[in-house]
PDB file of C-alpha atoms and ligand atoms in Angstrom:
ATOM      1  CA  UNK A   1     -67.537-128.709 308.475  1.00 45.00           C
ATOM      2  CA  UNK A   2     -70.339-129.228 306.298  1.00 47.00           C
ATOM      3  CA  UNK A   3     -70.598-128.030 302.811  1.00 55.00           C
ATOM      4  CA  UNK A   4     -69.869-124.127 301.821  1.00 78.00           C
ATOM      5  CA  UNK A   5     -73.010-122.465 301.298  1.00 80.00           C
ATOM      6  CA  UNK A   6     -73.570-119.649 299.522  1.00 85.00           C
ATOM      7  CA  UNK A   7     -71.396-116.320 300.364  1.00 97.00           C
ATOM      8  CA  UNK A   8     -73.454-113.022 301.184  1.00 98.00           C
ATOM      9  CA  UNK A   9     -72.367-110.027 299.436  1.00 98.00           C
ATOM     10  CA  UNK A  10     -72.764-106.849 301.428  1.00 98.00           C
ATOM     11  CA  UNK A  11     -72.402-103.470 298.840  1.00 98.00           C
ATOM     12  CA  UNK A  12     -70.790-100.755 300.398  1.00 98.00           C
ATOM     13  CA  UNK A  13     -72.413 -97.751 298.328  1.00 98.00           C
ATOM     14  CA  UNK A  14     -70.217 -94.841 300.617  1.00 98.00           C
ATOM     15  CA  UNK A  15     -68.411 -93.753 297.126  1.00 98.00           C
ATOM     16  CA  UNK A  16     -71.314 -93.058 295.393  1.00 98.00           C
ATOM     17  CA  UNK A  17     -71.526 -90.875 298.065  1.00 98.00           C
ATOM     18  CA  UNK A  18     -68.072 -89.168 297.497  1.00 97.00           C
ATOM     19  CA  UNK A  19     -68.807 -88.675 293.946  1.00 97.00           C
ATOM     20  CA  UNK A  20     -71.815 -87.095 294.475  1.00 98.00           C
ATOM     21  CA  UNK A  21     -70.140 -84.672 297.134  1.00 97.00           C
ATOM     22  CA  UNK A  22     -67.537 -84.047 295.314  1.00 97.00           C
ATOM     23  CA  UNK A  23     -69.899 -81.564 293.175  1.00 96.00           C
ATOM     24  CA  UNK A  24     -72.424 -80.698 295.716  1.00 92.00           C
ATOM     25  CA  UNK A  25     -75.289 -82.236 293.698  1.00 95.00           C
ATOM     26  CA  UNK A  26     -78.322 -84.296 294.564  1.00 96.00           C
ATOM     27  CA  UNK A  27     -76.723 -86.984 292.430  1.00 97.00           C
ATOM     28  CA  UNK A  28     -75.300 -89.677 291.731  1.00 98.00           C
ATOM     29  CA  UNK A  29     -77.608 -90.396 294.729  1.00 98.00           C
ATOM     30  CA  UNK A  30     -76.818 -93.243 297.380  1.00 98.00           C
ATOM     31  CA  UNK A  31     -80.321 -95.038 297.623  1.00 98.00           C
ATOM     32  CA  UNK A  32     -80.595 -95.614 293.652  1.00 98.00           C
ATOM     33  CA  UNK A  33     -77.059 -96.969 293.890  1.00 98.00           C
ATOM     34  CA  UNK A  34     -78.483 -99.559 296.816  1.00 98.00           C
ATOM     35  CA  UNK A  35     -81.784-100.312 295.218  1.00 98.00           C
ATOM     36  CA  UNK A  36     -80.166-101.100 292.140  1.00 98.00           C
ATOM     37  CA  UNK A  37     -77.517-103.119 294.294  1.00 98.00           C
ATOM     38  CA  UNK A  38     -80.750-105.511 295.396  1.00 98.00           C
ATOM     39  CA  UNK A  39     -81.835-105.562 291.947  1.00 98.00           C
ATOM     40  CA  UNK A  40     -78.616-107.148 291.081  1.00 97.00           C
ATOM     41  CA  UNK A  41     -78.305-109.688 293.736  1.00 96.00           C
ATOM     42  CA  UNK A  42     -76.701-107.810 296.473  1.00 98.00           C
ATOM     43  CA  UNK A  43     -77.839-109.416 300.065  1.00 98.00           C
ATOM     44  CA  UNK A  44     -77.339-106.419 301.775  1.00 98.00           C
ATOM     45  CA  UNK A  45     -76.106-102.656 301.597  1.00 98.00           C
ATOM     46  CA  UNK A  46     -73.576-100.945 304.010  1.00 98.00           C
ATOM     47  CA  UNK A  47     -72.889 -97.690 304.489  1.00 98.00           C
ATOM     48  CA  UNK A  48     -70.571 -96.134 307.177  1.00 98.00           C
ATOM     49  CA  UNK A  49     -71.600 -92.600 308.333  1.00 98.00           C
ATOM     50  CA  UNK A  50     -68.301 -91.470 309.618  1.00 96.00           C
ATOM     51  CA  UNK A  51     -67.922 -88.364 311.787  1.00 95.00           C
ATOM     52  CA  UNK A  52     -67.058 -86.012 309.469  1.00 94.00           C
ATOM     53  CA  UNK A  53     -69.972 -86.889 306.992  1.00 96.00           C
ATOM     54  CA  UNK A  54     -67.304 -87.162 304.208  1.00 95.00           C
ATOM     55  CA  UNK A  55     -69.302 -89.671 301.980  1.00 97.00           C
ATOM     56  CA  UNK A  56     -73.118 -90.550 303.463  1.00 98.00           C
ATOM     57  CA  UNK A  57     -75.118 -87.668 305.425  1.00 98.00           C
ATOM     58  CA  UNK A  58     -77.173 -88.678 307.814  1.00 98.00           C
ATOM     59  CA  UNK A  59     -80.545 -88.082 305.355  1.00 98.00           C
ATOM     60  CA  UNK A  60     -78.379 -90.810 302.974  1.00 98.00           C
ATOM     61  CA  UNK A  61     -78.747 -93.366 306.539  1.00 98.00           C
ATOM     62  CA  UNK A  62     -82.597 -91.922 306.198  1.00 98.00           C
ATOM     63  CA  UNK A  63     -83.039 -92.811 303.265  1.00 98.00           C
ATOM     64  CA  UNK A  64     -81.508 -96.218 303.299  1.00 98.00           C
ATOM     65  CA  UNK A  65     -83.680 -97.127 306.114  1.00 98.00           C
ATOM     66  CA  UNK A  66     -86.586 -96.589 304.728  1.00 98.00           C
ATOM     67  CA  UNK A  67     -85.981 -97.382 301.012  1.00 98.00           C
ATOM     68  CA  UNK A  68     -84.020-100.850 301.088  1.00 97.00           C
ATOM     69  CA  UNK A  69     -85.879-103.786 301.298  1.00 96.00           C
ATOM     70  CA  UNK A  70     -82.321-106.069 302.228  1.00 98.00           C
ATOM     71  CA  UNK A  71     -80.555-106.015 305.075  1.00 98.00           C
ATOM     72  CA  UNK A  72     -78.907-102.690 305.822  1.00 98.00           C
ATOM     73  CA  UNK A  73     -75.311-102.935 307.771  1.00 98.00           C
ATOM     74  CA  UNK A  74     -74.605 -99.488 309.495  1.00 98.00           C
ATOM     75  CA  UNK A  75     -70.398 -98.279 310.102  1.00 98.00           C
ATOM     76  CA  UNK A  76     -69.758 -96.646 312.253  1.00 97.00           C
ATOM     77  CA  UNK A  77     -67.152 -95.353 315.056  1.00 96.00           C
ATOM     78  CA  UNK A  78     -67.999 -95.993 318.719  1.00 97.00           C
ATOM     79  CA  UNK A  79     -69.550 -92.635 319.942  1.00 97.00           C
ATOM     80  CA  UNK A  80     -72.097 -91.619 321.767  1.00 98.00           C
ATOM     81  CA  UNK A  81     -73.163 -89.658 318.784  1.00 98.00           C
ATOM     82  CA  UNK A  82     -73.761 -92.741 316.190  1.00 98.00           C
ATOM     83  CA  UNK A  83     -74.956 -94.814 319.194  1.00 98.00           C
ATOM     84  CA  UNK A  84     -78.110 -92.170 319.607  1.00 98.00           C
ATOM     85  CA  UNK A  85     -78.674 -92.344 315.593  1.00 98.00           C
ATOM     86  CA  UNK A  86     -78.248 -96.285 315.031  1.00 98.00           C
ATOM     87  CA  UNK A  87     -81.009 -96.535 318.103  1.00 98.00           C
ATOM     88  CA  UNK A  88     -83.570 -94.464 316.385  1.00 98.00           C
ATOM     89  CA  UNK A  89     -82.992 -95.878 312.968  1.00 98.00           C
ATOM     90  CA  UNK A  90     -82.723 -99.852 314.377  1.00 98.00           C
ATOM     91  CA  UNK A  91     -80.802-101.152 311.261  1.00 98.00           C
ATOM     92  CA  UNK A  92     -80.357-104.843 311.125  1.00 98.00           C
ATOM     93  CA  UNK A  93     -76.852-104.608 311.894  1.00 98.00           C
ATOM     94  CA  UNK A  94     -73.892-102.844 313.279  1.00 98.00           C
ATOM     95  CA  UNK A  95     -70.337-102.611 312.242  1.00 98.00           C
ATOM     96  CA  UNK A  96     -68.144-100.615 314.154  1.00 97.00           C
ATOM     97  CA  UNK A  97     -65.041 -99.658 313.213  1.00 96.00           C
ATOM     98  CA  UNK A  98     -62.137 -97.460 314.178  1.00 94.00           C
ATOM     99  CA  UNK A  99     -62.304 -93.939 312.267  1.00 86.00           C
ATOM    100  CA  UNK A 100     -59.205 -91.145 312.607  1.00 76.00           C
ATOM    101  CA  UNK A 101     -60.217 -88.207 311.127  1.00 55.00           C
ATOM    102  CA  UNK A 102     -56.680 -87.921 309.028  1.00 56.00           C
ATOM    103  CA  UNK A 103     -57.060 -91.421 307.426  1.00 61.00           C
ATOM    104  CA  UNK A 104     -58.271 -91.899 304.120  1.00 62.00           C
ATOM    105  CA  UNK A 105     -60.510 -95.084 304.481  1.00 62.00           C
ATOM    106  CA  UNK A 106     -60.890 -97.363 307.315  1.00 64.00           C
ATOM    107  CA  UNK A 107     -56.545 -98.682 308.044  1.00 64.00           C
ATOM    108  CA  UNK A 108     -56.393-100.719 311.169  1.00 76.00           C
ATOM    109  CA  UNK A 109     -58.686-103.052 312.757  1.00 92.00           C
ATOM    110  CA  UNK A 110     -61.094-101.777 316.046  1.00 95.00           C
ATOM    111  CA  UNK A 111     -58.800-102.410 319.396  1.00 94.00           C
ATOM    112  CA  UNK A 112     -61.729-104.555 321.056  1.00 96.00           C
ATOM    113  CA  UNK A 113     -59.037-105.883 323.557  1.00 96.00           C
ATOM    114  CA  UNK A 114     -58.078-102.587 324.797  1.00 95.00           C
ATOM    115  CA  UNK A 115     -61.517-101.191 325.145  1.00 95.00           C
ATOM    116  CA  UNK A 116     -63.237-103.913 326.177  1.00 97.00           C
ATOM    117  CA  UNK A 117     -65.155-102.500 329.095  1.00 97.00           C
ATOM    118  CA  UNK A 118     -66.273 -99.569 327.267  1.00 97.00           C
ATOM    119  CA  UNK A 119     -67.266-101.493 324.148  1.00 97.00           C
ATOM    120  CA  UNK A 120     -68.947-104.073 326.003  1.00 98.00           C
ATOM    121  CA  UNK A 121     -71.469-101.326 327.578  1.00 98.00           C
ATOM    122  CA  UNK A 122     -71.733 -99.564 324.800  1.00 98.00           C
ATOM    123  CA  UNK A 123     -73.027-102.263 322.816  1.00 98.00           C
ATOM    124  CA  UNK A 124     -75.199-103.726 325.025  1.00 98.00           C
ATOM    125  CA  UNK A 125     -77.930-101.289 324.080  1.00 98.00           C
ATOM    126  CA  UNK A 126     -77.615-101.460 320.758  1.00 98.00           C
ATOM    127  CA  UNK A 127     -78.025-105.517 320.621  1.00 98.00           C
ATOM    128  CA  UNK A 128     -81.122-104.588 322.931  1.00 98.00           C
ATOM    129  CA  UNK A 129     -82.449-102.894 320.300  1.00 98.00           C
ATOM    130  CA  UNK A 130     -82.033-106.036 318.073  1.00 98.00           C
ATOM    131  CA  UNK A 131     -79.053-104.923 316.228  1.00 98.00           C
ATOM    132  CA  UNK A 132     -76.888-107.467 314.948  1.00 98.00           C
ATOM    133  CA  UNK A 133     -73.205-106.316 316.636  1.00 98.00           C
ATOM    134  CA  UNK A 134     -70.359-106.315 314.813  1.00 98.00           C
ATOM    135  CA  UNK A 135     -66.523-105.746 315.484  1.00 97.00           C
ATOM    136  CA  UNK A 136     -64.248-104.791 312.566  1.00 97.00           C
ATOM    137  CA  UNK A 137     -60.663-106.215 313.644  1.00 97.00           C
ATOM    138  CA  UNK A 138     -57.515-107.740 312.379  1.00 96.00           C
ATOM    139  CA  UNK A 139     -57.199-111.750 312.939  1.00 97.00           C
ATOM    140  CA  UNK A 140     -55.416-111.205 316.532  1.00 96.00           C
ATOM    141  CA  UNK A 141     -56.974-113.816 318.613  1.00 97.00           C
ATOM    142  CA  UNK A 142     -56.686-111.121 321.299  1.00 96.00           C
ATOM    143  CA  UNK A 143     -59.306-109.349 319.513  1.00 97.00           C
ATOM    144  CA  UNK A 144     -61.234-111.884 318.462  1.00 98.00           C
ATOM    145  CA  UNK A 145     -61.444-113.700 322.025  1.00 98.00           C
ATOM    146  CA  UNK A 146     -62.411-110.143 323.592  1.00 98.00           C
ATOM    147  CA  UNK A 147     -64.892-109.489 320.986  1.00 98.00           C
ATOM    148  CA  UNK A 148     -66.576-112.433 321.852  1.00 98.00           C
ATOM    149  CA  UNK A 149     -66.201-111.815 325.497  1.00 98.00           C
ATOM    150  CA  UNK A 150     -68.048-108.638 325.030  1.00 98.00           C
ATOM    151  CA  UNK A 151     -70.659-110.226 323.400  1.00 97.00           C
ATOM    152  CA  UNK A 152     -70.914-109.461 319.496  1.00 98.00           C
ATOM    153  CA  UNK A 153     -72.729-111.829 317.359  1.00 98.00           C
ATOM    154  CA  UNK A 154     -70.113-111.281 314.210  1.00 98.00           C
ATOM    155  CA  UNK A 155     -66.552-109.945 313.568  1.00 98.00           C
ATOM    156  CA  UNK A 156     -65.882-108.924 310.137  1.00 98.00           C
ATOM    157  CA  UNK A 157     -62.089-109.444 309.706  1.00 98.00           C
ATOM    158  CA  UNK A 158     -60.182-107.011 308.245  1.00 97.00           C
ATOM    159  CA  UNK A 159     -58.682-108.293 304.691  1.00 97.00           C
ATOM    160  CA  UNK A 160     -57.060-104.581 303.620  1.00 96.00           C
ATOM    161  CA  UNK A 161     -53.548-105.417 304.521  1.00 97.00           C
ATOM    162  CA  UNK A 162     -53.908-108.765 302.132  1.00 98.00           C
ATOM    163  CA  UNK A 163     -55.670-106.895 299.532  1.00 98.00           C
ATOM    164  CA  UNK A 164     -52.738-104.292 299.652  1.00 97.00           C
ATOM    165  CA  UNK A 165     -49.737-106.837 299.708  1.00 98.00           C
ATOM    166  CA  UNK A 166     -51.527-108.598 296.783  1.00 98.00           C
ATOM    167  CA  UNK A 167     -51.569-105.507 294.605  1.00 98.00           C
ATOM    168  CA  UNK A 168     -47.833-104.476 295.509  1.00 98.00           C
ATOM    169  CA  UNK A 169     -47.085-108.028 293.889  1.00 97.00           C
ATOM    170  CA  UNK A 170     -45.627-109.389 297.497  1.00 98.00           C
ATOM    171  CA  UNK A 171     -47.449-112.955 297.020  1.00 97.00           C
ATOM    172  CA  UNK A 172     -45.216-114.762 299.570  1.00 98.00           C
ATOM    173  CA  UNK A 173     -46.517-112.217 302.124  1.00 98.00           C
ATOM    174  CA  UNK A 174     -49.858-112.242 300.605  1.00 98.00           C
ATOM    175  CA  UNK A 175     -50.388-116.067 301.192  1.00 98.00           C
ATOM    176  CA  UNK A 176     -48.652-115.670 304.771  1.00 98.00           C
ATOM    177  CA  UNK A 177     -51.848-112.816 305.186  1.00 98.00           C
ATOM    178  CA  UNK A 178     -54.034-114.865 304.085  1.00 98.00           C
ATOM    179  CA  UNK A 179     -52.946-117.739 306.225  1.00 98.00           C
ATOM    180  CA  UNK A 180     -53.448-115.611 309.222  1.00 98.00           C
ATOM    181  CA  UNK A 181     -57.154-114.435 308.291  1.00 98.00           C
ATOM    182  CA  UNK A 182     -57.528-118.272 308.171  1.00 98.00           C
ATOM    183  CA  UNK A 183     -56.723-119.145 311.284  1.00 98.00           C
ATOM    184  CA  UNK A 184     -58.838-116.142 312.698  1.00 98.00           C
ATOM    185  CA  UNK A 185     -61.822-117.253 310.941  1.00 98.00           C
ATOM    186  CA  UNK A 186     -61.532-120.658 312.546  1.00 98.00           C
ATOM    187  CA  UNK A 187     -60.985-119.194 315.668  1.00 98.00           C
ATOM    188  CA  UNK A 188     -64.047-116.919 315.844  1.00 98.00           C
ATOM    189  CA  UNK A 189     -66.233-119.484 314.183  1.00 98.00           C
ATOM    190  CA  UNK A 190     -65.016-121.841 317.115  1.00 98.00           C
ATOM    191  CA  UNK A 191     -66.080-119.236 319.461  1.00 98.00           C
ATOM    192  CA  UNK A 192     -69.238-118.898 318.229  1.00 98.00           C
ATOM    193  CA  UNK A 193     -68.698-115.443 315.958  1.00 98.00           C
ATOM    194  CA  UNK A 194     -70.327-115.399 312.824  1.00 98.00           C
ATOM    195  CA  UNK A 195     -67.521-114.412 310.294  1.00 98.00           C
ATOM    196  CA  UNK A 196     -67.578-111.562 308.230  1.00 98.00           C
ATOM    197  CA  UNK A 197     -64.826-110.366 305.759  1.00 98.00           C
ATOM    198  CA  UNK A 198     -63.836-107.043 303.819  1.00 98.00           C
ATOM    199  CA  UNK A 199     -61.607-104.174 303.097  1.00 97.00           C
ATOM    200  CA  UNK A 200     -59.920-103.424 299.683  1.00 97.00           C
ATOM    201  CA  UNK A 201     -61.129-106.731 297.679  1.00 98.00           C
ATOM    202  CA  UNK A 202     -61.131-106.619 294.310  1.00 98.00           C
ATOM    203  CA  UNK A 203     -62.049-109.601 291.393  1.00 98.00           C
ATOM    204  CA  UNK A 204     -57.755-110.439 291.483  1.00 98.00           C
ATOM    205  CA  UNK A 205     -57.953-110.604 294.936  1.00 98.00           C
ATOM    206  CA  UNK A 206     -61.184-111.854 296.083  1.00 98.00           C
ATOM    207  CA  UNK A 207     -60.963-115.982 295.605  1.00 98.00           C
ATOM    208  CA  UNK A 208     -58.900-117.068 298.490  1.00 98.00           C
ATOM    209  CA  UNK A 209     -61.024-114.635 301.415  1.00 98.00           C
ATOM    210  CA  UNK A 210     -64.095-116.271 299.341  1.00 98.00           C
ATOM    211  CA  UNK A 211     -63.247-119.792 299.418  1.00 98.00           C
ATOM    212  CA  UNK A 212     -62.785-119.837 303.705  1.00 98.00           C
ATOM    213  CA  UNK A 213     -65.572-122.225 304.662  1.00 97.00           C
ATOM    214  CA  UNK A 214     -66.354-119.943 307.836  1.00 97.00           C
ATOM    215  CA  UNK A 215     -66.681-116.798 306.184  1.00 98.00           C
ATOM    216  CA  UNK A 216     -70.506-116.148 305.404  1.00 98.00           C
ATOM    217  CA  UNK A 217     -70.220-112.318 304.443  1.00 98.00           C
ATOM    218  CA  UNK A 218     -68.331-109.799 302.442  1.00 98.00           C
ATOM    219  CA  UNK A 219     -68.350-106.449 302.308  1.00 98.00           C
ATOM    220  CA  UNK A 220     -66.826-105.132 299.152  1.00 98.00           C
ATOM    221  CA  UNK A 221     -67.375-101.178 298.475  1.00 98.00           C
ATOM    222  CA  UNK A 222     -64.887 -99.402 296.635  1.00 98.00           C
ATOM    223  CA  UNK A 223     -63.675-101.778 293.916  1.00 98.00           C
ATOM    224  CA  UNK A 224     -67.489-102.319 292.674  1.00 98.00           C
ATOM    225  CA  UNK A 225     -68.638 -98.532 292.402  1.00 98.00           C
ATOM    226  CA  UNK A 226     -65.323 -98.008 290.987  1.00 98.00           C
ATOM    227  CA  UNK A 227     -65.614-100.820 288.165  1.00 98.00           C
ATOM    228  CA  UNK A 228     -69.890 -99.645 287.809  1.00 98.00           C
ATOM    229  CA  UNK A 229     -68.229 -96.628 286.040  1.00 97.00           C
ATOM    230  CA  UNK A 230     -67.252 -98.802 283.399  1.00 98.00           C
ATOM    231  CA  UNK A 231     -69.566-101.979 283.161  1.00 98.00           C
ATOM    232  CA  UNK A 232     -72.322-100.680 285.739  1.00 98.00           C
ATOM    233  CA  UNK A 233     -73.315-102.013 289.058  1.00 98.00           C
ATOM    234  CA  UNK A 234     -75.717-104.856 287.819  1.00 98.00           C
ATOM    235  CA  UNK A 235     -72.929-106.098 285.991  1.00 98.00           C
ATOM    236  CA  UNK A 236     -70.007-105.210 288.070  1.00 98.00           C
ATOM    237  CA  UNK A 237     -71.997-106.970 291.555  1.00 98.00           C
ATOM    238  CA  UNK A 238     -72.920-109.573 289.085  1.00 98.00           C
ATOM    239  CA  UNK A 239     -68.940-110.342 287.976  1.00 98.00           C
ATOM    240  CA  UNK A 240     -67.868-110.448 291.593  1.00 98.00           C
ATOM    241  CA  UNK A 241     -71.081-112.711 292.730  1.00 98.00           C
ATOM    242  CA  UNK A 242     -69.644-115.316 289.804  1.00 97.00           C
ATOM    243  CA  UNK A 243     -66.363-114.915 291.456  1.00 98.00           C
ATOM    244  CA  UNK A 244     -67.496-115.631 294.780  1.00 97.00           C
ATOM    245  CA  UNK A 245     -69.515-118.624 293.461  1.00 96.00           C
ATOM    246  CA  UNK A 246     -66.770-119.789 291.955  1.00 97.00           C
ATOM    247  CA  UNK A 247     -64.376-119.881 294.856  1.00 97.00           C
ATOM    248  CA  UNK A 248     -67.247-121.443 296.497  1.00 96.00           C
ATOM    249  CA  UNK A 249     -66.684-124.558 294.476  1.00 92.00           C
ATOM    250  CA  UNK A 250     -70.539-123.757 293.797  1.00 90.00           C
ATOM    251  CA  UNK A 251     -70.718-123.310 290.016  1.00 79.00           C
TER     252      UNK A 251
HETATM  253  N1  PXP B   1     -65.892-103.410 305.650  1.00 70.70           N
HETATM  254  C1  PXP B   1     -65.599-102.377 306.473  1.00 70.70           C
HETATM  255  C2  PXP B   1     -65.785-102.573 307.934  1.00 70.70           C
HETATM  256  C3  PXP B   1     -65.172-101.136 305.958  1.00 70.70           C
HETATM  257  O1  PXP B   1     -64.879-100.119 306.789  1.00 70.70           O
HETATM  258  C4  PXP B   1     -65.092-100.979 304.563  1.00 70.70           C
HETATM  259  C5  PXP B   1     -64.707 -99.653 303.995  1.00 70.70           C
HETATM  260  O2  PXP B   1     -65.663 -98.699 304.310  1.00 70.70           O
HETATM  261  C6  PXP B   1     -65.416-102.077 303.748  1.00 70.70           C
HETATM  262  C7  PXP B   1     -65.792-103.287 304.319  1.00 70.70           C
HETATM  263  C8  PXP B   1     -65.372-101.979 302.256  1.00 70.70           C
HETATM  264  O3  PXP B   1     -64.071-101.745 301.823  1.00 70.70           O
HETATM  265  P1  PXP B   1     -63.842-101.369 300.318  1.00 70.70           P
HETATM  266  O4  PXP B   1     -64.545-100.095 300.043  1.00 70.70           O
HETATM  267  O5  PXP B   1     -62.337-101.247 300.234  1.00 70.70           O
HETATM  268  O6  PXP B   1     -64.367-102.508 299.488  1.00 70.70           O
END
């Protein structure tokens, strides 16, 4: 493999979002978070409309559109529904990802496998419209074979059960985790997925899913707007971009 390049860092901006529902104020207000995201670096923004609107609205997905100059990565669940708003708005690339109305954040990977057919038609329009399609799974290589069967030109692998092992203190399992996402990431990269990563990483936690030479993305939400409370989010994207780096063997 040749040399690691450099990692892109997707900010996931939904929580600024939550905060400023959580008041029903205009503010803190989703956009400024993303265009001071750019400012500091970030080489794209996501945001994940989910079906109960409980973080971004669909004027936030509006607004992101039309106001962000870097790539913008729309989440979202499979529906008809999202399917008719990411076609109007033609953002340069979709996530999709399972969504239960009960759960708190995003907890398993998308069953591509076992919903193949459907998936496979339903995102055959949206990759028409020039949407980059992407699958949100675990590192099955069920899922990843069938999401390249079905045609998606990334899968972003699901790092949240690492990420949750590694903050209960359960290294051994941890490194077994991580082993796993590994072998996934050489897998899709062999198929010919582009290699995405995300889901509850942190500065502590962020090094080994950093260092995988296939990976070329993460997207890292909660943990940044979270620490931008304390240091802000120039500095906070700018800590976790020197982490990155780092594991990169690139500073
Ligand atoms: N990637 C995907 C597909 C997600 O659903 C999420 C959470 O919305 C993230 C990345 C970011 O996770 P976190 O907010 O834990 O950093």
């Amino acid at each position: 493999m040749t040399p690691m390049g450099k990692l892109r860092l997707g900010v996931n901006i939904d929580h600024v979002a939550t905060l400023r529902n959580a008041r029903g104020s205009a503010w803190p207000d989703p956009l400024r978070a993303a265009l001071l995201a750019e400012a500091a670096g970030a080489d794209g923004i996501t945001a994940h409309l989910r079906e109960d609107r409980r973080h971004i609205r669909d004027a936030d997905m509006d607004a992101l559109r039309a106001g962000t100059r870097i790539p913008l990565n729309f989440e979202c669940a499979a529906t008809d529904e999202m399917a008719a708003i990411v076609l109007r708005l033609k953002p340069h690339a979709v996530c999709l990802v399972p969504e239960k109305r009960e759960e708190r954040t995003t907890e398993g990977g998308l069953d591509v496998a076992g919903d193949e057919n459907r998936l496979a038609h339903y995102i055959a329009p949206l990759r028409e419209a020039g949407c980059r399609v992407s699958m949100f799974i675990g590192h099955d290589p069920r899922q990843i074979e069938a999401s390249a069967r079905i045609g998606a030109a990334v899968v972003e692998l699901h790092t949240g059960h690492y990420s949750d092992l590694h903050a209960e203190g359960r290294y051994a399992e941890a490194e077994a985790e991580l082993a796993a996402l590994r072998k996934g990431a050489t897998f899709a990269h062999a198929l010919g997925l582009e290699v995405h990563a995300g889901h509850g990483l942190t500065y502590e936690n962020v090094a080994p899913v950093a260092a995988m030479p296939e990976v070329m993305e993460l997207n890292i939400g909660h943990f940044l707007i979270g620490e931008a409370v304390f240091i802000g989010l120039d500095a906070a994207i700018g800590e976790m971009r020197r982490r990155m780096d780092m594991a990169r063997g690139l500073t």
